[in-house]
Protein backbone atom coordinates (compact mmCIF):
# COMPACT_ATOMS: atom_id res chain seq x y z
CA GLN A 1 -13.17 24.15 14.40
CA GLY A 2 -10.98 21.87 12.37
CA ARG A 3 -9.04 22.56 9.22
CA PRO A 4 -11.12 24.73 6.82
CA GLU A 5 -10.12 22.77 3.70
CA ILE A 6 -11.24 19.47 5.24
CA ASN A 7 -14.47 20.98 6.56
CA LYS A 8 -15.29 22.20 3.07
CA ALA A 9 -14.40 18.81 1.59
CA ILE A 10 -16.73 17.07 4.06
CA ALA A 11 -19.57 19.50 3.30
CA CYS A 12 -18.99 18.93 -0.42
CA LYS A 13 -19.13 15.15 -0.04
CA MET A 14 -22.29 15.30 2.08
CA LYS A 15 -24.00 17.65 -0.38
CA TRP A 16 -22.91 15.74 -3.50
CA PRO A 17 -22.24 12.10 -2.49
CA ASN A 18 -21.65 11.07 -6.11
CA LEU A 19 -18.40 13.06 -6.12
CA SER A 20 -15.26 11.19 -5.13
CA LEU A 21 -13.48 11.94 -1.89
CA ARG A 22 -10.45 13.20 -3.81
CA GLU A 23 -12.63 15.48 -5.92
CA CYS A 24 -14.19 16.89 -2.77
CA MET A 25 -10.73 17.41 -1.31
CA HIS A 26 -9.77 19.38 -4.41
CA VAL A 27 -12.89 21.51 -4.18
CA GLY A 28 -12.19 22.10 -0.50
CA GLY A 29 -8.73 23.43 -1.33
CA LEU A 30 -6.42 20.43 -0.88
CA ARG A 31 -3.95 19.70 -3.66
CA ASP A 32 -2.35 16.51 -4.95
CA ASP A 33 1.16 17.42 -3.83
CA GLU A 34 -0.10 17.31 -0.25
CA LEU A 35 -2.46 14.38 -0.75
CA ASP A 36 0.17 12.19 -2.41
CA ALA A 37 2.88 12.97 0.15
CA VAL A 38 4.00 9.95 2.18
CA LYS A 39 3.45 10.46 5.90
CA ASP A 40 5.45 7.47 7.14
CA GLN A 41 8.40 6.03 5.21
CA LYS A 42 7.81 2.65 6.87
CA HIS A 43 4.27 2.58 5.45
CA THR A 44 4.50 4.41 2.14
CA TRP A 45 0.91 3.56 1.26
CA ARG A 46 -0.30 5.89 4.03
CA THR A 47 -0.30 9.14 2.11
CA GLY A 48 -1.93 12.42 2.99
CA TYR A 49 -4.93 11.31 0.94
CA VAL A 50 -5.38 8.16 3.04
CA VAL A 51 -5.20 10.16 6.27
CA VAL A 52 -7.76 12.74 5.11
CA LYS A 53 -9.97 10.06 3.53
CA ASP A 54 -10.18 8.09 6.76
CA PHE A 55 -10.91 11.25 8.73
CA MET A 56 -13.66 12.34 6.33
CA LYS A 57 -15.32 8.93 6.38
CA GLN A 58 -15.33 8.89 10.16
CA LYS A 59 -16.79 12.40 10.35
CA ILE A 60 -19.50 11.73 7.79
CA LYS A 61 -20.47 8.41 9.36
CA GLY A 62 -20.87 9.93 12.81
CA TYR A 63 -22.20 13.30 11.70
CA GLU A 64 -25.79 12.93 12.89
CA GLY A 65 -24.83 11.80 16.37
CA ALA A 66 -21.89 14.15 16.82
CA ARG A 67 -21.96 16.93 19.40
CA ARG A 68 -22.65 20.34 17.91
CA THR A 69 -19.24 21.72 18.68
CA GLY A 70 -16.06 22.46 16.76
CA SER A 71 -15.96 21.26 13.18
CA ARG A 72 -19.51 19.85 13.43
CA VAL A 73 -20.88 23.38 13.77
CA GLU A 74 -18.74 24.67 10.90
CA ILE A 75 -19.75 21.85 8.56
CA GLU A 76 -23.39 22.44 9.41
CA ARG A 77 -22.97 26.13 8.60
CA LEU A 78 -21.39 25.32 5.23
CA LEU A 79 -24.18 22.86 4.38
CA GLY A 80 -26.71 25.55 5.29
CA ILE A 81 -25.15 27.93 2.80
CA LEU A 82 -24.99 25.28 0.06
CA SER A 83 -28.65 24.41 0.60
CA GLY A 84 -29.71 28.07 0.49
CA ASP A 85 -30.92 30.23 -2.37
CA ASP A 86 -28.03 32.66 -2.68
CA GLU A 87 -26.75 32.79 -6.23
CA ASP A 88 -23.19 33.03 -4.99
CA ARG A 89 -23.51 30.21 -2.45
CA LEU A 90 -20.83 28.15 -4.18
CA GLU A 91 -18.41 31.06 -4.12
CA GLN A 92 -19.20 31.69 -0.46
CA VAL A 93 -18.10 28.20 0.49
CA PHE A 94 -15.50 27.18 -2.06
CA GLY A 95 -14.19 30.49 -3.36
CA GLU A 96 -12.18 30.16 -6.56
CA ASN A 97 -12.61 26.38 -6.47
CA CYS A 98 -16.31 26.64 -7.34
CA ASP A 99 -15.44 26.35 -11.05
CA LEU A 100 -13.66 23.10 -10.27
CA LEU A 101 -16.80 21.89 -8.52
CA VAL A 102 -18.90 22.61 -11.60
CA ASP A 103 -16.51 20.58 -13.77
CA TYR A 104 -16.56 17.65 -11.34
CA LEU A 105 -20.36 17.70 -11.15
CA LYS A 106 -20.60 17.52 -14.93
CA ALA A 107 -18.20 14.59 -15.01
CA ALA A 108 -20.20 12.80 -12.29
CA GLU A 109 -23.60 13.07 -13.97
CA GLY A 110 -23.62 9.39 -14.93
CA ARG A 111 -22.82 8.16 -11.44
CA GLY A 112 -25.57 6.64 -9.35
CA PRO A 113 -26.18 7.26 -5.64
CA ASP A 114 -24.46 3.99 -4.74
CA TRP A 115 -21.35 4.79 -6.75
CA THR A 116 -18.09 4.18 -4.88
CA GLU A 117 -14.96 6.05 -5.79
CA GLU A 118 -12.28 4.06 -4.00
CA ARG A 119 -9.25 4.05 -6.23
CA THR A 120 -6.50 1.66 -5.23
CA VAL A 121 -4.16 2.13 -8.22
CA ARG A 122 -1.73 4.42 -6.38
CA ARG A 123 -1.67 2.22 -3.28
CA LYS A 124 -1.14 -0.97 -5.31
CA ARG A 125 1.64 0.70 -7.28
CA LYS A 126 3.37 1.82 -4.07
CA ARG A 127 3.07 -1.64 -2.52
CA ALA A 128 4.43 -3.23 -5.70
CA GLU A 129 7.40 -0.87 -5.57
CA GLU A 130 7.99 -1.76 -1.91
CA GLU A 131 7.90 -5.47 -2.68
CA LYS A 132 10.28 -4.97 -5.60
CA VAL A 133 12.77 -3.12 -3.41
CA GLN A 134 12.50 -5.79 -0.71
CA THR A 135 13.09 -8.56 -3.25
CA GLU A 136 16.16 -6.77 -4.62
CA GLU A 137 17.54 -6.31 -1.10
CA GLU A 138 17.05 -9.99 -0.31
CA GLY A 139 18.82 -10.90 -3.55
CA GLU A 140 21.78 -8.71 -2.65
CA SER A 141 22.04 -10.29 0.79
CA ASP A 142 22.54 -13.70 -0.84
CA GLU A 143 25.56 -12.54 -2.83
CA GLY A 144 28.91 -13.39 -1.24
CA GLY A 145 29.49 -14.86 2.19
CA GLU A 146 27.70 -18.10 2.99
CA PRO A 147 25.79 -19.87 0.22
CA SER A 148 22.14 -19.16 -0.22
CA ARG A 149 19.50 -21.84 0.30
CA ARG A 150 19.10 -21.97 -3.46
CA GLU A 151 22.79 -22.74 -3.92
CA THR A 152 22.72 -25.38 -1.20
CA ALA A 153 19.61 -27.03 -2.65
CA SER A 154 21.13 -27.01 -6.13
CA ALA A 155 24.31 -28.64 -4.84
CA LEU A 156 22.34 -31.37 -3.03
CA MET A 157 20.51 -32.13 -6.26
CA GLY A 158 23.87 -32.90 -7.86
CA ILE A 159 24.52 -29.70 -9.81
CA SER A 160 28.28 -29.23 -9.97
CA GLY A 161 31.12 -28.55 -12.36
CA GLY A 162 30.24 -24.96 -13.11
CA PRO A 163 29.07 -21.70 -11.58
CA ILE A 164 25.63 -21.81 -10.04
CA GLU A 165 23.54 -18.81 -11.02
CA GLY A 166 23.76 -16.17 -8.30
CA GLY A 167 26.88 -17.49 -6.55
CA SER A 168 30.01 -19.64 -6.67
CA PRO A 169 29.90 -23.41 -7.43
CA TRP A 170 29.27 -25.78 -4.55
CA ARG A 171 30.05 -29.48 -4.38
CA ARG A 172 27.63 -31.98 -2.84
CA ALA A 173 29.92 -32.64 0.11
CA ASP A 174 30.26 -28.91 0.80
CA ALA A 175 26.49 -28.52 0.81
CA ILE A 176 26.01 -31.45 3.18
CA GLU A 177 28.64 -30.11 5.55
CA HIS A 178 27.02 -26.67 5.45
CA LEU A 179 23.60 -28.09 6.32
CA GLU A 180 24.98 -30.14 9.18
CA GLN A 181 26.84 -27.19 10.69
CA GLN A 182 24.37 -24.39 10.09
CA HIS A 183 20.93 -25.95 10.20
CA GLY A 184 20.91 -29.15 12.20
CA GLY A 185 17.43 -30.49 12.94
CA PRO A 186 15.64 -32.09 9.98
CA HIS A 187 17.98 -30.45 7.46
CA GLY A 188 21.01 -31.96 9.18
CA ARG A 189 19.37 -35.39 9.36
CA VAL A 190 18.49 -35.26 5.67
CA ALA A 191 22.05 -34.27 4.84
CA SER A 192 23.47 -37.10 6.97
CA ASN A 193 21.14 -39.65 5.36
CA MET A 194 22.18 -38.46 1.90
CA GLN A 195 25.84 -38.79 2.90
CA ARG A 196 25.30 -42.37 4.09
CA PHE A 197 23.44 -43.16 0.88
CA THR A 198 26.28 -41.68 -1.15
CA ASN A 199 28.87 -43.72 0.76
CA TRP A 200 26.80 -46.87 0.22
CA MET A 201 26.57 -46.26 -3.53
CA GLU A 202 30.31 -45.64 -3.75
CA SER A 203 31.00 -48.97 -2.05
CA PHE A 204 29.92 -50.80 -5.20
CA ASP A 205 32.46 -51.36 -7.94
CA MET A 206 30.59 -50.31 -11.09
CA THR A 207 33.60 -50.76 -13.45
């Protein structure tokens, strides 16, 4: 019959569509420590909330055409109670969380029927943190060993005589040799052309 907390959250969302999915999850019995937990360390944006959200949306979208088995029957039963006349209908469905429902309904009074509650702040923050970590890792990989592309490019532009930010100083000839050995292709051809140009310029006596 499905997980009771999610069934209650779906019934809550179908009964009061102006409540957010997260609010309905809370009323159903799900808590933020579970909803904010990362399910896959390779995709840290996919939290418990995202998993439940996607499941709820799919269930609600296909509710009318779904077979009357499993969770579909349970959700229908919960909606029947919520649409009834029993004074304790909220307590019957949501138990101690019915007070939380009342608070959320009061906060949602100004929301229209077409209100959408998608909140991307957490996901954007997580993605920004991932990108920051990736950038730092790439920066560390450039330290030591072979020169980075930035160092090589700086050397080819004639920067010499002092440390290049992020690595050791590189002379123009070193950069050209590096490009010829490591890159080849267009980079190597450019390096070779620059070497020939440099040799040509040095053939003139400018004194």
